[in-house]
Short mmCIF file of C-alpha atoms and ligand atoms in Angstrom, two decimals:
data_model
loop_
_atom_site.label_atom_id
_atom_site.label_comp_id
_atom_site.label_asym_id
_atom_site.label_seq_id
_atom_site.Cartn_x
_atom_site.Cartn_y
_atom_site.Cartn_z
CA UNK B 20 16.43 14.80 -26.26
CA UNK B 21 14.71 11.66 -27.18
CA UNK B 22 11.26 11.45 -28.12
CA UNK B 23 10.88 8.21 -25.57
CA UNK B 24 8.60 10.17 -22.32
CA UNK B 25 10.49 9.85 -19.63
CA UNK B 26 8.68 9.33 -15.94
CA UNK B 27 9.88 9.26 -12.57
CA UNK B 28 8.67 8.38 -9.11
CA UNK B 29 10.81 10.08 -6.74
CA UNK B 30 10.33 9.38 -2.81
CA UNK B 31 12.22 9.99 0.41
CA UNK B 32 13.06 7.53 2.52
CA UNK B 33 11.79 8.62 5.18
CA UNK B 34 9.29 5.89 6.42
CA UNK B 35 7.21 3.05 5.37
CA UNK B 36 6.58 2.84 1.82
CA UNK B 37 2.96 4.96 2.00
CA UNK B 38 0.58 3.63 0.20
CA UNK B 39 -0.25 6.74 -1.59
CA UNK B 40 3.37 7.06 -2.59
CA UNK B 41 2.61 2.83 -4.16
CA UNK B 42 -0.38 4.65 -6.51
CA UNK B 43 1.62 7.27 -7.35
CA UNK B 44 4.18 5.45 -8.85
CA UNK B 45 1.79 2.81 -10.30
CA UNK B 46 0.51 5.90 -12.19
CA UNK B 47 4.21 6.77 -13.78
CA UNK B 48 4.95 3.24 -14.30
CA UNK B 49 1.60 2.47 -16.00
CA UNK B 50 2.58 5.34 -18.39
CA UNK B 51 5.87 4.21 -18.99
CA UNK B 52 4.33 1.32 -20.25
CA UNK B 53 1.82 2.51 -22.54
CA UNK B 54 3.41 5.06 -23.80
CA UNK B 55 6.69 2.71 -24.33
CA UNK B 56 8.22 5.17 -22.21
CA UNK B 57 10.99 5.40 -19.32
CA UNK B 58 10.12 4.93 -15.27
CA UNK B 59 13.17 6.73 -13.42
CA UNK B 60 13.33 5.56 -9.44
CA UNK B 61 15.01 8.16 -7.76
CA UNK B 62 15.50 7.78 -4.03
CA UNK B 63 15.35 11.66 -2.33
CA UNK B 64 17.52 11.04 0.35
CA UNK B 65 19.00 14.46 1.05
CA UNK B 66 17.19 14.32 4.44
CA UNK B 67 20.06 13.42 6.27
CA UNK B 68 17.98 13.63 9.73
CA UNK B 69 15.28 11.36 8.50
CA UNK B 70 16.66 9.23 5.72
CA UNK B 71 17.56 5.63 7.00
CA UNK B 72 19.09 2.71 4.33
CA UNK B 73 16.30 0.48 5.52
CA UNK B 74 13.46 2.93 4.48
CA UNK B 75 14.80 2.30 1.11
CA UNK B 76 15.36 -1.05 0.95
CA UNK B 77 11.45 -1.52 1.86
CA UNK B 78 10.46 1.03 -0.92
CA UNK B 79 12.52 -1.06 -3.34
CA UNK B 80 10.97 -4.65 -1.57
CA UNK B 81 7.28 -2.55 -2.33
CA UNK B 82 7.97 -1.66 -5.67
CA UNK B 83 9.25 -4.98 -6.59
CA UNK B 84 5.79 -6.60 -4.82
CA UNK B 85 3.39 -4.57 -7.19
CA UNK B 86 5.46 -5.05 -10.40
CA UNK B 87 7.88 -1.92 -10.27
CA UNK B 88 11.88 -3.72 -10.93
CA UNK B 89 14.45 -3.97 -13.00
CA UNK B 90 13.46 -7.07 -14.94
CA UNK B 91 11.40 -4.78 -16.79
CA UNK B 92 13.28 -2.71 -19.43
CA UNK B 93 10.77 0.22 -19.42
CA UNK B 94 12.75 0.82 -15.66
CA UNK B 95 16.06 2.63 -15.00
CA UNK B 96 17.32 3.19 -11.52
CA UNK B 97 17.37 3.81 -8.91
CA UNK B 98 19.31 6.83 -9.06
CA UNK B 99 20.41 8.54 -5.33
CA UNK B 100 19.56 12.22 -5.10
CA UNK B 101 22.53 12.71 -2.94
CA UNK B 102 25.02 11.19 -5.49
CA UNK B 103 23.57 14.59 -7.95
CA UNK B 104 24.59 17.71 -4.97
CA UNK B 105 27.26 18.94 -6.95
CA UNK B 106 25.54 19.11 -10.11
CA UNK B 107 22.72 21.05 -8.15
CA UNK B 108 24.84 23.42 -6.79
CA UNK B 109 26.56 23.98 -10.23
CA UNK B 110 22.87 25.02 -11.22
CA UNK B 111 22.52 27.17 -8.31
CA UNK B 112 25.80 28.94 -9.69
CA UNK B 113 24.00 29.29 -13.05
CA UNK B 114 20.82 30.90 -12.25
CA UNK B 115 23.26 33.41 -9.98
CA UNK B 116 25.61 33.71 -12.91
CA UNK B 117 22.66 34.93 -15.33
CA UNK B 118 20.75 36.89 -12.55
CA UNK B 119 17.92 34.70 -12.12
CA UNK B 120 19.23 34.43 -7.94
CA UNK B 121 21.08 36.28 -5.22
CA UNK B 122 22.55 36.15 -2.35
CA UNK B 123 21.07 36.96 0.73
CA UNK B 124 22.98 37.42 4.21
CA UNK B 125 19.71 37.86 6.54
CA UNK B 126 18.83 35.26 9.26
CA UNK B 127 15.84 34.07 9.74
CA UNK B 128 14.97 35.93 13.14
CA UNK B 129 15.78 39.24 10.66
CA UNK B 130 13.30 37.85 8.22
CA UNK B 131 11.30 37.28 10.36
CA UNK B 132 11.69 40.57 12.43
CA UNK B 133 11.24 42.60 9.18
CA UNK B 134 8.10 40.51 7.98
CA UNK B 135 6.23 41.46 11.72
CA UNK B 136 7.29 45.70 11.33
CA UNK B 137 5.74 45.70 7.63
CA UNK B 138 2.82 43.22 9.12
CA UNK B 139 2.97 40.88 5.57
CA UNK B 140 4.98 37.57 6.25
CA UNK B 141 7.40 35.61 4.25
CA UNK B 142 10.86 37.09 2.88
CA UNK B 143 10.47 40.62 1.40
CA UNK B 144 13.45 40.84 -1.39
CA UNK B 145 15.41 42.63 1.14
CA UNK B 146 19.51 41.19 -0.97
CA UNK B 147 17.44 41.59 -4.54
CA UNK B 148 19.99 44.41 -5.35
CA UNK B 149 22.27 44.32 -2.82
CA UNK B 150 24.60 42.72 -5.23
CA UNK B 151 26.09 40.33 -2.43
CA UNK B 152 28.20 37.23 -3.76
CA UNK B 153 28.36 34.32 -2.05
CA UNK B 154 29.47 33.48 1.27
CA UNK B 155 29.44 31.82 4.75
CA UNK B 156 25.78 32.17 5.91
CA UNK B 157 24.29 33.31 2.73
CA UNK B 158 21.38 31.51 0.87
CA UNK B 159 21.16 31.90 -2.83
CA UNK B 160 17.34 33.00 -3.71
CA UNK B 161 15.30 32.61 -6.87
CA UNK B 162 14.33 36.10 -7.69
CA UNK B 163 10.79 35.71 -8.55
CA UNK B 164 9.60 37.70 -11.83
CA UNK B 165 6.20 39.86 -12.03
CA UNK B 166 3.44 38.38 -13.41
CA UNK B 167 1.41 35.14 -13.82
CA UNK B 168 2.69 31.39 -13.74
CA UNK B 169 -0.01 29.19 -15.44
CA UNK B 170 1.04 25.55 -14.44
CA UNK B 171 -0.72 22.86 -17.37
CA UNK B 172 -1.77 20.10 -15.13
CA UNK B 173 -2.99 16.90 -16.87
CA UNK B 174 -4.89 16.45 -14.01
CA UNK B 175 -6.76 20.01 -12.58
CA UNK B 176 -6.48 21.81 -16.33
CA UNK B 177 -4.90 25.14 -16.13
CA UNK B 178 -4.06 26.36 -12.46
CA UNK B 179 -3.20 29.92 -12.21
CA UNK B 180 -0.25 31.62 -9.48
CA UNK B 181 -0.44 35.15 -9.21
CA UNK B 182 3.96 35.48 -8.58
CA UNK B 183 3.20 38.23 -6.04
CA UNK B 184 1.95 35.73 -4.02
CA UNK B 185 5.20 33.57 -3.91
CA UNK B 186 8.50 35.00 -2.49
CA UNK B 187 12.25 34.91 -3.39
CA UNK B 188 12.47 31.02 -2.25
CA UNK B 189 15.83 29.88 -1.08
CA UNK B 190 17.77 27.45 -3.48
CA UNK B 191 20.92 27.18 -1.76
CA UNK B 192 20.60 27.22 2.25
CA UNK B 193 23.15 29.26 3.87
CA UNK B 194 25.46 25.96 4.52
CA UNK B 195 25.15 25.89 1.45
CA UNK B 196 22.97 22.72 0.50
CA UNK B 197 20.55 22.63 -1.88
CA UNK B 198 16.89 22.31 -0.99
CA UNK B 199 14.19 20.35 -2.29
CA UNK B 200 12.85 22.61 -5.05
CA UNK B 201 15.79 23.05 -6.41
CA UNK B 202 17.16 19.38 -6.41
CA UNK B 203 14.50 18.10 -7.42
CA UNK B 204 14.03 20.24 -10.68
CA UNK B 205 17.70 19.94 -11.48
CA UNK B 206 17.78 16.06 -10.91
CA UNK B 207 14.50 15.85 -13.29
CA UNK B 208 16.68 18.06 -15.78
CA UNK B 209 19.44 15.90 -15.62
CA UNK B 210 17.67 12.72 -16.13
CA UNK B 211 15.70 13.95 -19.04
CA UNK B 212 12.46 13.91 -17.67
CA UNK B 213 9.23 14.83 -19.24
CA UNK B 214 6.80 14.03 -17.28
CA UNK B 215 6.17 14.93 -14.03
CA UNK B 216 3.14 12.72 -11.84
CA UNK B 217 3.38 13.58 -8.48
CA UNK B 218 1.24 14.07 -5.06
CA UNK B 219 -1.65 17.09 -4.96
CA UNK B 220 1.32 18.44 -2.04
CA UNK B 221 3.80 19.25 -4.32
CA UNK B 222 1.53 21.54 -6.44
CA UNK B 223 2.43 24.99 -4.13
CA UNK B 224 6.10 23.89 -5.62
CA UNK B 225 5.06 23.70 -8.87
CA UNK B 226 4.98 27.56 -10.06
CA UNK B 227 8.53 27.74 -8.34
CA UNK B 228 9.98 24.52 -9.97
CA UNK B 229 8.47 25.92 -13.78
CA UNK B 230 10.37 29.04 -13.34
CA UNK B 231 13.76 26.97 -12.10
CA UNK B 232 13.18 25.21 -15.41
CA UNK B 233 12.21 28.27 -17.54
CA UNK B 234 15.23 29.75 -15.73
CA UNK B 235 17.97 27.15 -16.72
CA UNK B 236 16.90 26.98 -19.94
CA UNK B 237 15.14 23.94 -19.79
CA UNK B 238 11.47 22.95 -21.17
CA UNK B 239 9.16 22.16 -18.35
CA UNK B 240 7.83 18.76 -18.28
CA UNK B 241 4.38 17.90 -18.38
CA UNK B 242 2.73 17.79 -14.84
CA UNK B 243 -0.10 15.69 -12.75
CA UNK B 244 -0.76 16.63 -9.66
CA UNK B 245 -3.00 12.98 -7.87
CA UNK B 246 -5.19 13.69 -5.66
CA UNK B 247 -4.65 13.08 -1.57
CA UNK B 248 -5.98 9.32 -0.03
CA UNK B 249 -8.22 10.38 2.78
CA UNK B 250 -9.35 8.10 5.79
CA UNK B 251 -13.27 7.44 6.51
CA UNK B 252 -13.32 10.94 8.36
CA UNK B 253 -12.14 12.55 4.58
CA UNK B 254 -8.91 13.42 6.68
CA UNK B 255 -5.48 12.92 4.63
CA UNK B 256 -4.15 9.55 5.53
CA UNK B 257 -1.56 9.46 8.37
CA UNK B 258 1.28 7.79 9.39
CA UNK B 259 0.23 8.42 13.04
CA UNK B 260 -3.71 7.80 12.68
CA UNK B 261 -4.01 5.36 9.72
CA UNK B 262 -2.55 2.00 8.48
CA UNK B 263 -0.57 3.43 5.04
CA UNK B 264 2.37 1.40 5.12
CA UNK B 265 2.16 -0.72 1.57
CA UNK B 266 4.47 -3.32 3.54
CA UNK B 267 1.66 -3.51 6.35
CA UNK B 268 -0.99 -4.91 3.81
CA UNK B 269 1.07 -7.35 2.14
CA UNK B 270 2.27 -9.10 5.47
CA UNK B 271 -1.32 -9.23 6.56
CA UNK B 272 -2.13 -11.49 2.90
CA UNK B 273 -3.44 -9.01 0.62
CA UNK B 274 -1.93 -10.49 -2.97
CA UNK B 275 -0.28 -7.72 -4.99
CA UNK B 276 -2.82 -8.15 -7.89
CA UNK B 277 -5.56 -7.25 -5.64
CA UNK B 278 -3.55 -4.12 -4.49
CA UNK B 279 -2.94 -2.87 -7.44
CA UNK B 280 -6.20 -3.07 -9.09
CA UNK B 281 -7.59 -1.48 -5.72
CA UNK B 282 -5.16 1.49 -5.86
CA UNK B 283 -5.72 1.78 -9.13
CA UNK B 284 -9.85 2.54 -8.53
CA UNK B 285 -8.77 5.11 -6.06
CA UNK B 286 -10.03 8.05 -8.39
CA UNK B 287 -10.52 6.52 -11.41
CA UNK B 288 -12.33 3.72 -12.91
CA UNK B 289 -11.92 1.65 -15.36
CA UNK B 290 -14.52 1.81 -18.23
CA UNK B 291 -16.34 -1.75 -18.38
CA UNK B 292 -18.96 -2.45 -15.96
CA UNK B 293 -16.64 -3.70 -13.11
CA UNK B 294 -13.82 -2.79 -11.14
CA UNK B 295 -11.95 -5.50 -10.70
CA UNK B 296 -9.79 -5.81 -13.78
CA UNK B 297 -6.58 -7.25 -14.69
CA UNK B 298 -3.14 -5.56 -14.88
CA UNK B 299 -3.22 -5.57 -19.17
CA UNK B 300 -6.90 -3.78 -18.88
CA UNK B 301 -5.80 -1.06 -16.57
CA UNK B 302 -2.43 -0.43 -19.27
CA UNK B 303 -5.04 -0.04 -21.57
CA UNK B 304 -7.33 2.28 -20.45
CA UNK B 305 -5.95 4.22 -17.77
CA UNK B 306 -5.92 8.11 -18.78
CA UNK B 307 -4.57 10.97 -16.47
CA UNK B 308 -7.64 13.18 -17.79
CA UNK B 309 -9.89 10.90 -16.36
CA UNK B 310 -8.39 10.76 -12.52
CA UNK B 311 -10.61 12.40 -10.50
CA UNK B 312 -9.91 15.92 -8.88
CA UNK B 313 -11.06 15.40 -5.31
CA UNK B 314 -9.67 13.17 -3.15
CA UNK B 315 -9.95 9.86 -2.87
CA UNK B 316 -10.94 7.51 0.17
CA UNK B 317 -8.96 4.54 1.00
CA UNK B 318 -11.03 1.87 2.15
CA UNK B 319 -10.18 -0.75 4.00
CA UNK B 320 -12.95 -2.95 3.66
CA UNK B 321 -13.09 -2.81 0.08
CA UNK B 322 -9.52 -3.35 -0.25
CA UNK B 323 -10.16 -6.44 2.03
CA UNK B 324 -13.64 -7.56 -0.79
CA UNK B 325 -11.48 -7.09 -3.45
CA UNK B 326 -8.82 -9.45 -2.30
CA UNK B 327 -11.64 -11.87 -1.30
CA UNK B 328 -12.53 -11.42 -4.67
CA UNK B 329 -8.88 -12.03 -6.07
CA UNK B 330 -8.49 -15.39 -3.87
CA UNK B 331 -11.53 -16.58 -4.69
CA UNK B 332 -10.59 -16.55 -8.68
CA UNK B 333 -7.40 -18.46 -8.37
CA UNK B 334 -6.94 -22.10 -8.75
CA UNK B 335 -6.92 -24.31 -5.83
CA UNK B 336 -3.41 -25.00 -6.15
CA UNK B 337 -2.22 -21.20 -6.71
CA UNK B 338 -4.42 -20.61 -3.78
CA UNK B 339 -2.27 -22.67 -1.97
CA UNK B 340 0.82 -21.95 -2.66
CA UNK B 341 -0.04 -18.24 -1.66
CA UNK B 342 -1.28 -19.71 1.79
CA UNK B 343 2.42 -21.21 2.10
CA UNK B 344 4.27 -18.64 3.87
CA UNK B 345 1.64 -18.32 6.64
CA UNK B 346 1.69 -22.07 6.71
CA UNK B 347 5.08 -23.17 6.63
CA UNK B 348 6.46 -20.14 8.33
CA UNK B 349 6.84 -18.94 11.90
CA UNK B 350 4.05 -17.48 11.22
CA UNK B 351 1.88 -20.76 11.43
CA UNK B 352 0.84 -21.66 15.07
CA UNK B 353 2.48 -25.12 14.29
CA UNK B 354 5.94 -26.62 13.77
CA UNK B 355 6.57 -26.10 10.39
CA UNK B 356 7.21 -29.92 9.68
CA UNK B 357 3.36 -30.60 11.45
CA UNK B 358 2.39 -29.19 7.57
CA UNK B 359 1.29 -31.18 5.04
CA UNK B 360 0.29 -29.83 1.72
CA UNK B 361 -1.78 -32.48 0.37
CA UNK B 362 -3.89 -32.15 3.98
CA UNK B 363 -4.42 -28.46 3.17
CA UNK B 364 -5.06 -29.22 -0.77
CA UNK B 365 -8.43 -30.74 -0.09
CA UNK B 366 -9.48 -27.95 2.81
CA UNK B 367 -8.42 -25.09 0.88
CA UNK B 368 -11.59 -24.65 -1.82
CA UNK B 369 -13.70 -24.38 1.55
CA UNK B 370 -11.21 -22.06 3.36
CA UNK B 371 -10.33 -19.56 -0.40
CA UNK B 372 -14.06 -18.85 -0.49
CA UNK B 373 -13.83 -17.94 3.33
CA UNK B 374 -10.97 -15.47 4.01
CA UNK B 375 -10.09 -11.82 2.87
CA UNK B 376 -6.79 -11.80 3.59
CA UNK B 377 -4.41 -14.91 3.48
CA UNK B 378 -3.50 -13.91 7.04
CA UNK B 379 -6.64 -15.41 8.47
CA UNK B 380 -5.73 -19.31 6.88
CA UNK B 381 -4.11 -20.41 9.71
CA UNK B 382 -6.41 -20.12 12.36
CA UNK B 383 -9.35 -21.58 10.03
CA UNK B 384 -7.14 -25.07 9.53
CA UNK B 385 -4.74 -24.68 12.70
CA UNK B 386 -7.13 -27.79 13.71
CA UNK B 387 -5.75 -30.20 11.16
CA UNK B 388 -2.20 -29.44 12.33
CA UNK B 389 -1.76 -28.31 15.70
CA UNK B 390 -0.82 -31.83 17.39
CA UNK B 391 -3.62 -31.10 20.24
CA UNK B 392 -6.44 -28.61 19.26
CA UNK B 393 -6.59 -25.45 21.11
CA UNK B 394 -10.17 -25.18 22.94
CA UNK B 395 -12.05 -21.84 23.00
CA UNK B 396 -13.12 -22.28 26.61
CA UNK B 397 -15.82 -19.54 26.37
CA UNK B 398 -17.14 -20.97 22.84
CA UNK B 399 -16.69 -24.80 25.00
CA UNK B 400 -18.66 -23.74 27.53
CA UNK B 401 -21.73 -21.78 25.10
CA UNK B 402 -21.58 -25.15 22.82
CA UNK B 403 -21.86 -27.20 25.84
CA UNK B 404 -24.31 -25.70 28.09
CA UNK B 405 -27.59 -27.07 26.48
CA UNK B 406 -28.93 -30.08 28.17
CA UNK B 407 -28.76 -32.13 25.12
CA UNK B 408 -25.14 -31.09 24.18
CA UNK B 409 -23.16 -33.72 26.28
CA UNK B 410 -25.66 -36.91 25.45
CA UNK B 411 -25.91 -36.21 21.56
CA UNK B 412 -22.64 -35.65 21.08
CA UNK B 413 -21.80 -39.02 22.73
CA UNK B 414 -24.71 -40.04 19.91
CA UNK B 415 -22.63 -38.57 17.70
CA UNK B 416 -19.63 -40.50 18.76
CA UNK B 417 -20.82 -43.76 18.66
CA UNK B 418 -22.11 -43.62 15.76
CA UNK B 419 -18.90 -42.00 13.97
CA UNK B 420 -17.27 -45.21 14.78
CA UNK B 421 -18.31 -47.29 11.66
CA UNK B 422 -20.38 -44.40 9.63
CA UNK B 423 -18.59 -44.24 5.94
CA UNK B 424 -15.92 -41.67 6.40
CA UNK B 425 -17.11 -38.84 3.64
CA UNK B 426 -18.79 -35.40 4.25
CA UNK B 427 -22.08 -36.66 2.96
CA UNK B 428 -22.72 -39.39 5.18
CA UNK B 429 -21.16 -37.93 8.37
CA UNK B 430 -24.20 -35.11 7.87
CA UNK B 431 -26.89 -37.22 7.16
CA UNK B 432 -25.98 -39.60 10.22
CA UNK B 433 -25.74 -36.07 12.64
CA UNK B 434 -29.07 -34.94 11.02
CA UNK B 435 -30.79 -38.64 11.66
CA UNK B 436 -29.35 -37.87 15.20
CA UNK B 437 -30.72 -34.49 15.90
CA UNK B 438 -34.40 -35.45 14.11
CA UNK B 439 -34.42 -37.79 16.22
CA UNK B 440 -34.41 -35.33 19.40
CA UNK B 441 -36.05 -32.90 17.62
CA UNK B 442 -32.64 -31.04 17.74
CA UNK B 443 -31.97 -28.69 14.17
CA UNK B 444 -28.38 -29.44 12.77
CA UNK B 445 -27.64 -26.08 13.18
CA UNK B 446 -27.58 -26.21 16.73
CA UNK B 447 -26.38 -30.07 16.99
CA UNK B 448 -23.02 -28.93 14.43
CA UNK B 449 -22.00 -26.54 17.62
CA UNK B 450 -20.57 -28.87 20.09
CA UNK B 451 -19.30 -31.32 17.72
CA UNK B 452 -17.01 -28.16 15.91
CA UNK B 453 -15.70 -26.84 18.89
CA UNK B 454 -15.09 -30.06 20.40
CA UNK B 455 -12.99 -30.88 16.78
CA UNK B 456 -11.98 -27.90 15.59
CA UNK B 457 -11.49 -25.50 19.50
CA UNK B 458 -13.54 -23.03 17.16
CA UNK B 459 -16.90 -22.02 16.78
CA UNK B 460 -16.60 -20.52 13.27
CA UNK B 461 -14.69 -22.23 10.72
CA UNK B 462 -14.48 -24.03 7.11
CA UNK B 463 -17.87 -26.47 6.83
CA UNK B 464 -17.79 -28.66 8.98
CA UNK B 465 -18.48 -31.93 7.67
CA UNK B 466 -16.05 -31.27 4.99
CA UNK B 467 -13.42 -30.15 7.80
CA UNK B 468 -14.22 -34.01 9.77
CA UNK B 469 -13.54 -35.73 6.70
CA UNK B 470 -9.96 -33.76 6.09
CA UNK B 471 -9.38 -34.92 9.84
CA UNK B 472 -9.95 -38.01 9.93
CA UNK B 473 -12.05 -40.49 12.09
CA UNK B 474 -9.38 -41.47 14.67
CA UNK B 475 -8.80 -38.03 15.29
CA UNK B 476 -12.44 -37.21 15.43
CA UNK B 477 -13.04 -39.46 17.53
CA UNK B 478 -10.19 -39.12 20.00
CA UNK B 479 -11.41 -35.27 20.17
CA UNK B 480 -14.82 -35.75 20.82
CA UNK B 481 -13.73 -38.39 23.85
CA UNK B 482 -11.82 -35.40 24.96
CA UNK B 483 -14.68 -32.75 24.69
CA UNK B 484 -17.16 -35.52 26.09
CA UNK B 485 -14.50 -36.08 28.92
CA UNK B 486 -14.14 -32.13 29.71
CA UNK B 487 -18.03 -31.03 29.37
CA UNK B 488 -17.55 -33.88 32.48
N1 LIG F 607 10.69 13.42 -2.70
C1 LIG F 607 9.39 14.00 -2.89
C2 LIG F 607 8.40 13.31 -2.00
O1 LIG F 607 8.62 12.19 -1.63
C3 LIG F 607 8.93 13.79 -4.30
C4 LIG F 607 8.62 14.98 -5.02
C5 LIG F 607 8.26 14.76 -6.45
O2 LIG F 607 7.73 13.72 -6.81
O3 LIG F 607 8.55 15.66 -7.22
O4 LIG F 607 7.39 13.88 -1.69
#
């Protein structure tokens, strides 16, 4: 073997790319990197129930959106667990051959007959010496030495099995097929792999998997075993309950720098005095010895600050292009060809320090280019229901007709308006945005009238004047 470490990330295909399943191969491809090593993708689609050819497309699509592809060199794959059976099963063979398995003929309603009369569940080593071969029915079992099986993790230190506490575990079902354990180990043998960095839920398999490798002759690999994401309730994150799909967060805008620095803070930090780092820092300084051993919470919110924090630091015009699929797309509450670039160019440094997620641009600038504005009747009707409302803003009108058309002047003459009624700007800016914009939140306003135009500003506020009736 090679003295280039060798990683892998190794999913099933099973569902939406999880987004524990993104930080768990961040962690093996981070490694790869700085250790000029090798990141194996190896789809585990022996599932045949479960496994569906879209599930892996989308955790290829993921991958590629954090940085995980081929263009890199330090990546091989993806390999297909399926493609590997009869190399598995030729294992199986082995460890039978050199009496490290038998074969069993017992169903599982004996097992599980004889496990209730002694009262102690599991499989009790009934076929260890019954010398059986194989044969329709029978699974092929690991038979399980006496003793201790100390399992180095890089993560938790030394963690300790007591083997009576782990049965003869099945290797090859009774069809035949090889299960997970089993694959698995013999597919990491195969592809040279020497180091393991997996979920906290594979760690039960771990004592088993050693002794395959022990077993076949084969040096273990180095393990990790990452800590579970947990929700705000310190529950594991679920499918069912939670949003984990990687796929989910990118649609909604979050940028893939921002989601892989967060994922990277998820139980370990980086050592300067912030978290938000680049890509190069986190090669640098990222250590499994430093992930911590309890689990981590995913967080939402500061998932959404650090994107906020992302947008915020990238030019104007990077900004925008990242704004371009929800503008240009059906995704955009507009025609596509109602867009104009340059229009959102000089909105956009109000609107990047304003959003989270790029998912929430449209509705701040649908204004400029929906062809008629969309009013928010209830906001209308708030904006509009002070006495005042209806007469300033006709102020405000007639005065917009010859004011100079910048940001600055259009606020002092709607300030000279409201002093003069004793009316605060605050208050006075509420009619005139919803009237111009449908909205009561938005970009600045002033700023926002200027990107719109007067013709337009004034053709709205006719409009609102002509509605509040
Ligand atoms: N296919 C397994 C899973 O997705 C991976 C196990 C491993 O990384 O060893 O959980």
């Amino acid at each position: 073997m090679s003295g280039t470490p060798r990683y892998r990330f190794a999913p099933s295909p099973t569902g939406y790319f999880h987004v524990g399943g993104a930080r768990t191969a961040l962690y093996n491809w981070i490694l790869a990197l700085q250790n000029d090593g090798v990141f194996v993708l190896r789809i585990e689609d022996t599932d045949e129930s479960r496994n569906e050819p879209q599930w892996t497309q989308g955790i290829i699509d993921a991958l590629a959106w954090i940085g995980i592809d081929g263009t890199d060199t330090h990546f091989e794959g993806p390999y297909f667990q399926s493609a590997y059976a009869a190399n598995q099963v030729a294992a199986a063979e082995k460890l039978f051959a050199s009496g490290h398995a038998y074969y069993c003929d017992l169903t599982s309603e004996q097992i599980h007959d004889r496990a209730k009369i002694a009262g102690r569940p599991g499989y009790d080593g009934f076929s260890r010496d019954r010398g059986l071969t194989a044969g329709p029915g029978r699974s092929l079992r690991f038979r399980v030495p006496a003793g201790v099986t100390v399992v180095h993790d890089e993560v938790r230190g030394a963690v300790e099995f007591d083997n009576t506490t782990i049965e003869d575990f099945v290797l090859l079902r009774g069809n035949g097929k090889p299960v997970f354990v089993l694959a698995n180990v013999v597919d990491d043998i195969t592809m040279n792999i020497t180091h393991v960095v997996r979920a906290e839920e594979h760690l039960p398999n771990t004592p088993k998997q050693q002794m395959i490798w022990a077993a076949l002759g084969a040096t273990p690999p180095s393990w990790a075993h990452v800590p579970l994401l947990v929700n705000e309730q310190r529950k594991k994150l679920s499918k069912r309950r939670d949003k984990v799909a990687l796929e989910q967060y990118r649609d909604e805008g979050v940028v893939a720098e921002a989601m892989v620095n967060y994922l990277m803070t998820l139980g370990w930090a980086p050592t300067g005095d912030t978290e938000i780092v680049d890509f190069a820092t986190i090669v640098k300084d990222f250590k499994l010895s430093s992930v911590n051993h309890s689990s981590a919470f995913f967080d939402i919110k500061k998932l959404n600050a650090f994107n906020g924090e992302y947008l915020r630091q990238m030019p104007v015009e990077a900004f925008s292009a990242a704004c371009e699929p929800w503008l240009t797309s059906d995704k955009a509450p507009w025609p596509a060809d109602r867009f104009d670039r340059g229009v959102f160019l000089r909105i956009a440094p109000h609107v990047q320090t304003r959003v989270a997620v790029l998912s929430e641009v449209p509705a701040m600038v649908d204004f400029l280019f929906l062809a008629d504005v969309v009013i928010d009747a209830a906001a209308f009707d708030k904006a509009f229901s002070a006495e005042w409302a209806r007469p300033l803003t006709q102020s405000i009108h007639d005065r917009f007709v010859d004011v100079e058309w910048n940001h600055d002047a259009l606020k002092i003459a709607v300030e000279a308006i409201g002093a003069a009624s004793d009316v605060k700007l605050g208050k006075l800016q509420a009619p005139l945005r919803v009237a111009t914009t449908g909205r009561s939140v938005g970009p600045p306003l002033f700023e926002s009238l200027e990107v719109l135009g007067r013709n337009e500003t004034l053709r709205r506020i006719d409009a609102a004047l002509a509605r509040a009736g």
